[in-house]
Tab-separated table of C-alpha atoms and ligand atoms in Angstrom:
chain	number	residue	atom	x	y	z
A	218	ARG	CA	4.719	10.849	-50.633
A	219	GLY	CA	4.155	9.084	-47.318
A	220	GLY	CA	4.777	10.675	-43.907
A	221	ARG	CA	7.652	8.617	-42.881
A	222	GLU	CA	9.581	9.189	-46.057
A	223	GLY	CA	8.869	12.939	-45.621
A	224	LYS	CA	10.085	13.008	-42.229
A	225	GLU	CA	13.199	11.054	-43.016
A	226	ARG	CA	13.826	13.561	-45.862
A	227	GLU	CA	13.567	16.343	-43.524
A	228	GLN	CA	15.808	15.000	-41.021
A	229	LEU	CA	18.331	14.270	-43.644
A	230	ARG	CA	18.054	17.678	-45.063
A	231	THR	CA	18.634	19.215	-41.601
A	232	ALA	CA	21.566	17.140	-40.939
A	233	VAL	CA	23.127	17.941	-44.229
A	234	LEU	CA	22.649	21.587	-43.947
A	235	LEU	CA	24.152	21.440	-40.488
A	236	TYR	CA	27.147	19.572	-41.875
A	237	LEU	CA	27.506	21.840	-44.986
A	238	SER	CA	27.402	25.090	-42.701
A	239	ALA	CA	29.931	23.493	-40.348
A	240	VAL	CA	32.493	22.663	-42.930
A	241	PHE	CA	32.155	25.394	-45.491
A	242	GLY	CA	30.744	28.040	-43.077
A	243	PHE	CA	27.939	29.104	-45.695
A	244	SER	CA	24.356	28.420	-46.404
A	245	THR	CA	23.482	26.516	-49.722
A	246	THR	CA	20.383	25.422	-51.465
A	247	CYS	CA	19.624	21.872	-51.520
A	248	VAL	CA	17.196	19.905	-53.645
A	249	PHE	CA	16.108	16.823	-51.719
A	250	THR	CA	12.714	16.139	-52.931
A	251	ALA	CA	12.251	14.055	-56.148
A	252	LEU	CA	15.920	12.830	-55.904
A	253	LEU	CA	15.195	10.491	-52.860
A	254	PHE	CA	12.863	8.350	-54.826
A	255	LEU	CA	15.555	7.428	-57.566
A	256	PRO	CA	16.532	3.772	-57.758
A	257	LEU	CA	20.137	5.103	-56.996
A	258	GLN	CA	19.055	6.517	-53.785
A	259	LEU	CA	20.888	9.800	-54.479
A	260	LYS	CA	20.198	11.397	-51.021
A	261	GLY	CA	20.097	14.811	-52.529
A	262	HIS	CA	22.355	17.475	-53.881
A	263	CYS	CA	23.255	20.979	-53.418
A	264	SER	CA	24.377	23.593	-55.843
A	265	GLY	CA	26.408	26.565	-55.102
A	266	VAL	CA	24.066	29.545	-54.758
A	267	HIS	CA	25.228	31.551	-51.944
A	268	GLY	CA	25.026	35.062	-50.502
A	269	GLY	CA	28.578	35.524	-49.137
A	270	GLY	CA	31.519	33.900	-47.829
A	271	GLY	CA	32.838	32.774	-51.228
A	272	GLU	CA	34.152	29.422	-49.555
A	273	GLY	CA	33.131	25.849	-50.412
A	274	VAL	CA	30.754	25.082	-53.239
A	275	GLU	CA	31.309	27.483	-55.904
A	276	ARG	CA	28.676	28.627	-58.416
A	277	GLY	CA	27.859	25.947	-60.840
A	278	ARG	CA	29.324	23.253	-58.790
A	279	VAL	CA	27.222	20.570	-57.095
A	280	ALA	CA	27.717	18.417	-54.136
A	281	VAL	CA	25.815	15.185	-53.990
A	282	ILE	CA	24.760	13.392	-50.787
A	283	LEU	CA	24.877	9.528	-50.900
A	284	GLU	CA	24.810	6.604	-48.667
A	285	GLN	CA	27.954	4.754	-47.392
A	286	GLY	CA	29.205	1.861	-49.333
A	287	THR	CA	32.232	-0.177	-50.599
A	288	PRO	CA	34.547	1.584	-53.162
A	289	LEU	CA	34.169	-0.123	-56.543
A	290	GLN	CA	37.041	-2.591	-57.072
A	291	MET	CA	37.366	-3.141	-60.563
A	292	ILE	CA	39.593	-6.180	-60.474
A	293	GLN	CA	37.331	-7.796	-57.955
A	294	LEU	CA	34.358	-6.953	-60.021
A	295	LEU	CA	36.003	-8.629	-63.177
A	296	GLN	CA	36.007	-11.808	-61.205
A	297	THR	CA	32.226	-11.813	-60.404
A	298	PRO	CA	29.539	-13.513	-62.462
A	299	TRP	CA	28.186	-11.683	-65.642
A	300	GLU	CA	24.861	-10.948	-63.991
A	301	ASP	CA	26.663	-8.846	-61.137
A	302	ARG	CA	28.836	-6.929	-63.850
A	303	PHE	CA	25.828	-6.336	-66.032
A	304	ARG	CA	24.023	-4.875	-62.906
A	305	VAL	CA	26.999	-2.364	-62.384
A	306	CYS	CA	26.686	-1.149	-65.998
A	307	LEU	CA	22.832	-0.948	-65.868
A	308	ASP	CA	22.970	1.180	-62.620
A	309	LEU	CA	25.533	3.275	-64.265
A	310	VAL	CA	23.105	3.940	-67.239
A	311	ARG	CA	20.284	4.840	-65.150
A	312	LEU	CA	22.418	7.185	-63.301
A	313	LEU	CA	23.477	8.800	-66.520
A	314	HIS	CA	20.037	8.817	-67.605
A	315	PHE	CA	18.981	10.811	-64.769
A	316	LEU	CA	22.022	13.087	-65.001
A	317	SER	CA	21.055	13.868	-68.521
A	318	ARG	CA	17.945	15.701	-67.415
A	319	SER	CA	18.570	16.504	-63.770
A	320	PRO	CA	17.221	19.492	-61.905
A	321	LEU	CA	20.313	21.247	-62.564
A	322	GLY	CA	20.305	20.608	-66.207
A	323	SER	CA	22.540	18.100	-68.080
A	324	VAL	CA	25.384	17.006	-65.827
A	325	GLY	CA	28.650	15.711	-67.036
A	326	LEU	CA	30.883	13.506	-64.909
A	327	LEU	CA	34.528	14.786	-65.501
A	328	ASP	CA	36.283	12.141	-63.488
A	329	PHE	CA	34.919	8.544	-64.445
A	330	GLN	CA	37.609	6.564	-62.537
A	331	PRO	CA	35.886	3.704	-60.791
A	332	ARG	CA	37.086	5.128	-57.378
A	333	GLN	CA	34.377	7.649	-58.132
A	334	PHE	CA	31.853	4.954	-57.367
A	335	ILE	CA	30.818	2.798	-54.724
A	336	THR	CA	28.567	-0.308	-54.361
A	337	VAL	CA	25.909	-0.737	-51.676
A	338	SER	CA	24.604	-4.132	-51.553
A	339	GLY	CA	25.734	-4.761	-55.262
A	340	GLN	CA	24.060	-1.713	-56.384
A	341	LEU	CA	26.108	1.197	-57.995
A	342	LYS	CA	26.134	4.547	-56.386
A	343	LEU	CA	28.265	7.704	-57.055
A	344	THR	CA	30.552	8.865	-54.356
A	345	ASP	CA	31.621	12.565	-53.795
A	346	LEU	CA	31.028	14.498	-56.861
A	347	ASP	CA	33.757	17.100	-57.084
A	348	ASP	CA	34.429	16.860	-60.423
A	349	VAL	CA	30.993	17.564	-62.577
A	350	SER	CA	30.126	20.149	-64.940
A	351	ALA	CA	26.448	21.128	-64.585
A	352	GLY	CA	24.732	22.687	-67.730
A	353	GLU	CA	25.783	22.757	-71.402
A	354	ILE	CA	29.010	24.370	-72.426
A	355	ALA	CA	28.929	27.567	-74.242
A	356	CYS	CA	30.325	27.876	-77.859
A	357	TRP	CA	30.899	30.063	-80.968
A	358	THR	CA	31.701	27.157	-83.358
A	359	ASP	CA	31.385	23.410	-83.780
A	360	ALA	CA	35.118	23.154	-82.974
A	361	ASP	CA	34.173	24.485	-79.393
A	362	CYS	CA	32.196	21.391	-78.870
A	363	THR	CA	34.797	18.689	-79.306
A	364	LEU	CA	35.160	15.783	-77.095
A	365	LYS	CA	38.774	14.466	-76.922
A	366	PHE	CA	39.579	11.089	-75.828
A	367	PRO	CA	42.984	9.170	-76.230
A	368	HIS	CA	41.849	7.076	-79.095
A	369	ARG	CA	38.732	9.056	-80.471
A	370	ASN	CA	37.547	12.676	-80.885
A	371	PHE	CA	33.851	13.389	-81.320
A	372	THR	CA	32.279	16.832	-82.232
A	373	VAL	CA	28.772	17.948	-81.711
A	374	PRO	CA	27.171	20.852	-83.349
A	375	CYS	CA	27.192	24.312	-81.684
A	376	SER	CA	23.533	25.136	-81.351
A	377	THR	CA	21.901	28.248	-82.415
A	378	ARG	CA	21.504	29.145	-78.642
A	379	GLY	CA	25.366	28.974	-78.610
A	380	VAL	CA	25.669	25.918	-76.349
A	381	CYS	CA	27.159	22.349	-77.277
A	382	ASP	CA	23.879	20.421	-77.170
A	383	GLY	CA	24.073	17.097	-75.541
A	384	LEU	CA	27.936	17.247	-74.963
A	385	ASN	CA	27.627	16.229	-71.268
A	386	GLU	CA	25.537	13.133	-72.158
A	387	LYS	CA	27.666	12.205	-74.734
A	388	ARG	CA	30.948	12.447	-72.559
A	389	ASN	CA	29.168	10.424	-70.049
A	390	ILE	CA	28.159	7.623	-72.453
A	391	TYR	CA	31.526	7.297	-73.973
A	392	ASN	CA	33.250	7.459	-70.654
A	393	ALA	CA	30.846	4.686	-69.289
A	394	TYR	CA	31.979	2.637	-72.432
A	395	ARG	CA	35.641	3.230	-72.207
A	396	PHE	CA	35.831	2.636	-68.272
A	397	PHE	CA	33.223	0.146	-67.721
A	398	PHE	CA	31.309	-1.552	-70.553
A	399	THR	CA	34.557	-2.672	-72.079
A	400	TYR	CA	35.816	-4.413	-69.305
A	401	LEU	CA	32.478	-5.670	-67.717
A	402	LEU	CA	29.905	-6.460	-70.397
A	403	PRO	CA	31.232	-8.640	-72.990
A	404	HIS	CA	33.063	-11.421	-71.219
A	405	GLN	CA	30.974	-14.482	-70.471
A	406	ALA	CA	27.615	-12.710	-71.493
A	407	PRO	CA	24.743	-15.438	-71.911
A	408	PRO	CA	25.034	-16.785	-75.422
A	409	GLY	CA	21.433	-15.723	-76.072
A	410	LEU	CA	22.416	-12.174	-75.305
A	411	THR	CA	25.625	-11.459	-77.009
A	412	HIS	CA	24.169	-9.972	-79.965
A	413	LEU	CA	22.491	-7.271	-78.001
A	414	VAL	CA	25.497	-6.808	-75.684
A	415	ASP	CA	27.734	-6.275	-78.989
A	416	HIS	CA	24.976	-3.800	-80.103
A	417	ILE	CA	25.470	-1.655	-77.033
A	418	MET	CA	29.215	-1.813	-77.164
A	419	ASN	CA	29.063	-0.653	-80.691
A	420	THR	CA	26.402	2.115	-80.298
A	421	THR	CA	28.111	3.523	-77.070
A	422	GLY	CA	31.820	3.067	-78.440
A	423	GLU	CA	30.685	5.095	-81.698
A	424	LEU	CA	28.151	7.524	-79.772
A	425	LYS	CA	25.631	6.448	-82.114
A	426	ALA	CA	22.753	6.057	-79.460
A	427	ASP	CA	21.696	8.823	-76.949
A	428	ILE	CA	21.181	7.844	-73.244
A	429	ASN	CA	17.538	7.014	-73.794
A	430	GLN	CA	18.246	4.447	-76.361
A	431	THR	CA	21.177	3.090	-74.309
A	432	LEU	CA	19.037	2.783	-71.354
A	433	GLU	CA	16.100	1.137	-73.380
A	434	ALA	CA	18.893	-1.408	-74.801
A	435	PHE	CA	19.930	-2.236	-71.273
A	436	GLU	CA	16.537	-2.565	-69.822
A	437	GLN	CA	15.590	-4.932	-72.821
A	438	ILE	CA	18.552	-7.149	-71.781
A	439	LEU	CA	17.285	-7.279	-68.244
A	440	LEU	CA	13.890	-8.207	-69.399
A	441	LEU	CA	15.133	-10.930	-71.576
A	442	TYR	CA	17.680	-12.190	-68.808
A	443	LYS	CA	14.878	-12.343	-66.054
A	444	SER	CA	12.150	-13.992	-68.290
A	445	GLY	CA	14.609	-16.702	-69.736
A	446	LEU	CA	13.504	-15.779	-73.084
A	447	HIS	CA	16.958	-15.707	-74.324
A	448	LEU	CA	17.137	-19.516	-73.566
A	449	ASP	CA	14.452	-20.385	-75.797
A	450	ASN	CA	16.536	-22.230	-78.284
A	451	LEU	CA	18.356	-24.420	-75.790
A	452	HIS	CA	17.445	-27.987	-76.723
A	453	PRO	CA	14.512	-29.452	-74.489
A	454	SER	CA	16.585	-32.542	-74.497
A	455	ALA	CA	19.184	-31.211	-72.126
A	456	LEU	CA	16.854	-32.188	-69.291
A	457	ARG	CA	16.282	-35.697	-70.604
A	458	ASP	CA	19.906	-36.733	-69.717
A	459	MET	CA	19.306	-35.696	-66.271
A	460	SER	CA	17.178	-37.518	-63.612
A	461	PRO	CA	15.950	-35.649	-60.504
A	462	SER	CA	17.760	-37.425	-57.316
A	463	GLY	CA	27.671	-38.930	-55.977
A	464	ASN	CA	29.516	-36.004	-55.139
A	465	GLY	CA	31.770	-34.830	-57.624
A	466	GLU	CA	32.778	-31.347	-56.734
A	467	TYR	CA	34.645	-29.146	-58.976
A	468	ARG	CA	35.340	-25.512	-59.506
A	469	CYS	CA	34.400	-23.057	-62.263
A	470	TRP	CA	34.820	-19.399	-62.860
A	471	PRO	CA	33.319	-17.034	-62.200
A	472	SER	CA	31.515	-18.852	-59.401
A	473	TYR	CA	29.265	-17.403	-56.701
A	474	SER	CA	31.257	-19.513	-54.292
A	475	GLN	CA	34.944	-20.065	-53.568
A	476	GLN	CA	34.430	-23.709	-53.289
A	477	GLY	CA	32.826	-25.652	-55.950
A	478	CYS	CA	30.904	-24.348	-58.722
A	479	VAL	CA	27.887	-22.157	-58.172
A	480	LEU	CA	26.170	-20.295	-60.972
A	481	SER	CA	22.913	-18.500	-61.512
A	482	VAL	CA	20.306	-20.205	-63.899
A	483	HIS	CA	16.914	-19.506	-65.160
A	484	SER	CA	15.627	-22.993	-65.038
A	485	ALA	CA	16.552	-26.607	-64.564
A	486	ARG	CA	16.840	-26.737	-68.284
A	487	GLU	CA	19.573	-24.253	-68.327
A	488	ALA	CA	21.339	-25.761	-65.616
A	489	ALA	CA	21.223	-29.077	-67.392
A	490	TYR	CA	22.559	-27.346	-70.436
A	491	ILE	CA	25.444	-25.925	-68.293
A	492	CYS	CA	26.017	-29.261	-66.679
A	493	ASN	CA	26.348	-31.086	-69.920
A	494	SER	CA	28.710	-28.469	-71.181
A	495	HIS	CA	31.338	-29.072	-68.143
A	496	SER	CA	32.951	-32.538	-68.644
A	497	GLN	CA	33.377	-32.818	-64.858
A	498	CYS	CA	29.886	-32.137	-64.035
A	499	ASN	CA	27.589	-35.333	-63.187
A	500	SER	CA	24.908	-33.704	-61.083
A	501	PHE	CA	23.568	-30.207	-60.138
A	502	THR	CA	21.472	-28.966	-57.254
A	503	LEU	CA	18.929	-25.961	-57.772
A	504	THR	CA	19.002	-24.314	-54.266
A	505	GLY	CA	16.335	-22.121	-52.978
A	506	GLN	CA	18.571	-19.071	-53.259
A	507	LYS	CA	18.092	-16.430	-55.728
A	508	THR	CA	20.262	-13.551	-57.130
A	509	TRP	CA	19.092	-9.844	-57.383
A	510	THR	CA	17.482	-10.668	-60.772
A	511	GLY	CA	15.583	-13.573	-59.397
A	512	GLU	CA	17.739	-16.215	-61.106
A	513	LYS	CA	18.320	-19.444	-59.055
A	514	LEU	CA	21.435	-20.303	-57.711
A	515	SER	CA	22.751	-23.658	-58.935
A	516	SER	CA	25.540	-25.738	-57.411
A	517	PHE	CA	27.128	-27.836	-60.127
A	518	GLY	CA	28.962	-31.287	-59.224
A	519	HIS	CA	27.910	-30.806	-55.508
A	520	LEU	CA	24.823	-32.026	-53.927
A	521	VAL	CA	23.167	-29.720	-51.519
A	522	PRO	CA	21.276	-31.727	-48.971
A	523	ASP	CA	18.438	-29.528	-47.844
A	524	SER	CA	14.818	-29.602	-48.507
A	525	ALA	CA	14.511	-26.460	-50.319
A	526	SER	CA	16.729	-27.953	-53.093
A	527	GLU	CA	16.068	-29.778	-56.030
A	528	VAL	CA	18.951	-32.289	-57.018
A	529	TYR	CA	19.638	-33.507	-60.700
A	530	VAL	CA	22.062	-36.352	-61.484
A	531	LYS	CA	23.153	-37.559	-64.817
A	532	LYS	CA	21.724	-40.861	-65.961
A	533	SER	CA	24.695	-41.790	-67.724
A	534	LYS	CA	27.652	-40.022	-69.075
A	535	VAL	CA	26.931	-38.680	-72.719
A	536	PRO	CA	29.643	-40.049	-75.004
A	537	GLN	CA	31.883	-37.161	-76.169
A	538	SER	CA	32.290	-36.677	-79.718
A	539	PRO	CA	36.068	-37.274	-81.160
A	540	SER	CA	36.372	-33.653	-82.503
A	541	SER	CA	35.622	-32.115	-79.232
B	247	LIG	C1	42.019	14.561	-81.562
B	247	LIG	O1	42.265	16.029	-81.803
B	247	LIG	C2	43.481	16.491	-81.535
B	247	LIG	C3	43.740	17.873	-81.648
B	247	LIG	O2	42.423	18.510	-81.986
B	247	LIG	C4	44.581	15.716	-82.334
B	247	LIG	O3	45.914	16.238	-82.075
B	247	LIG	C5	44.269	14.154	-82.328
B	247	LIG	O4	45.299	13.575	-83.044
B	247	LIG	C6	43.010	13.688	-82.485
B	247	LIG	N1	43.113	12.328	-82.118
B	247	LIG	C7	42.305	11.363	-82.847
B	247	LIG	C8	42.330	10.000	-82.317
B	247	LIG	O5	41.740	11.704	-83.889
B	248	LIG	C1	31.147	-0.667	-84.745
B	248	LIG	O1	30.834	-1.474	-85.761
B	248	LIG	C2	31.590	-1.118	-86.985
B	248	LIG	C3	31.010	-1.898	-88.213
B	248	LIG	O2	30.847	-3.293	-87.846
B	248	LIG	C4	33.095	-1.230	-86.778
B	248	LIG	O3	33.693	-0.821	-87.906
B	248	LIG	C5	33.477	-0.408	-85.453
B	248	LIG	O4	34.770	-0.652	-85.278
B	248	LIG	C6	32.478	-0.741	-84.294
B	248	LIG	N1	33.012	0.064	-83.199
B	248	LIG	C7	33.070	-0.321	-81.981
B	248	LIG	C8	33.476	0.722	-81.013
B	248	LIG	O5	33.028	-1.406	-81.678
B	249	LIG	C1	14.370	10.744	-73.115
B	249	LIG	O1	13.479	10.236	-72.176
B	249	LIG	C2	12.832	11.280	-71.296
B	249	LIG	C3	11.906	10.660	-70.265
B	249	LIG	O2	12.645	9.670	-69.625
B	249	LIG	C4	12.203	12.226	-72.329
B	249	LIG	O3	11.696	13.221	-71.418
B	249	LIG	C5	13.107	12.831	-73.309
B	249	LIG	O4	12.294	13.687	-74.051
B	249	LIG	C6	13.769	11.661	-74.028
B	249	LIG	N1	14.761	12.309	-74.981
B	249	LIG	C7	14.826	11.945	-76.203
B	249	LIG	C8	15.725	12.662	-77.040
B	249	LIG	O5	14.088	11.141	-76.701
């Protein structure tokens, strides 16, 4: 690609080679080219093909070079809005898709603890990859190709080539399900998307979908979410009870702001729907700010007085039905 990127890549390559030879005292081969253009911005990776020394990166092991970021804090992440939790899962699936057909063959992550990951401006990245298996495992029988997890075992067939085809990919998908999706995806998913989220939970938890199908399912959710199509059956009357123009600040969870109730919405109609479902809400403001998907940040119950904002106030309180 362009000259600047080429130069940056070259500088990075030189710096990394210097670093590795200083730390490990041997030379290694590194692949930087295509990887730099991944959405994940893996900066490159090195595999242990070396002439002598014997120290450092062993044959069949890889080192991956990445940006600096914040370690993934699961507890913190659990308290963030669904959109941000979805992003972490989507990034992870994109990474696993890449790893399933990387230049080193299919790569399995052996350590899937959240501490292996970092986020850089909200985007998920991998941190040091000590524990990976590159290339498929050799086998004699199907029994050699068993994945053992605390609550489930899975077996893939031993291929005629004598390798467990797709074992790394399957291990990655199930670990993504068990360490990430289970905690991050289902809770507070937008109502119009829950059937798709449930489908992903089931196909990954049962290893019924490969990484391509899983990525497709995630991208479809992203597309629907960004387009607002999942909101199509929100009743248009939601906005009728609102009129564009008192402060009744309240808190909600998970909110983009510690004070008050700030949520991301696709449209004024969705915001009106949310406001109608919060008993304390008597107004909302569409601020000019947007999230990573382009959703608008909306402040509920709190008037944001600036020229970029649209303010809506309830005309009259809708009487509550006795059953609710
Ligand atoms: C998985 O396999 C191991 C041994 O192969 C067995 O002891 C264990 O009970 C199995 N676990 C499940 C959940 O089937
Ligand atoms: C997937 O769906 C089937 C059928 O509804 C159910 O029995 C199974 O427990 C589900 N598995 C997971 C992991 O959600
Ligand atoms: C998965 O997608 C890649 C391209 O991203 C393609 O080359 C590969 O054949 C697909 N694999 C399957 C099993 O469909």
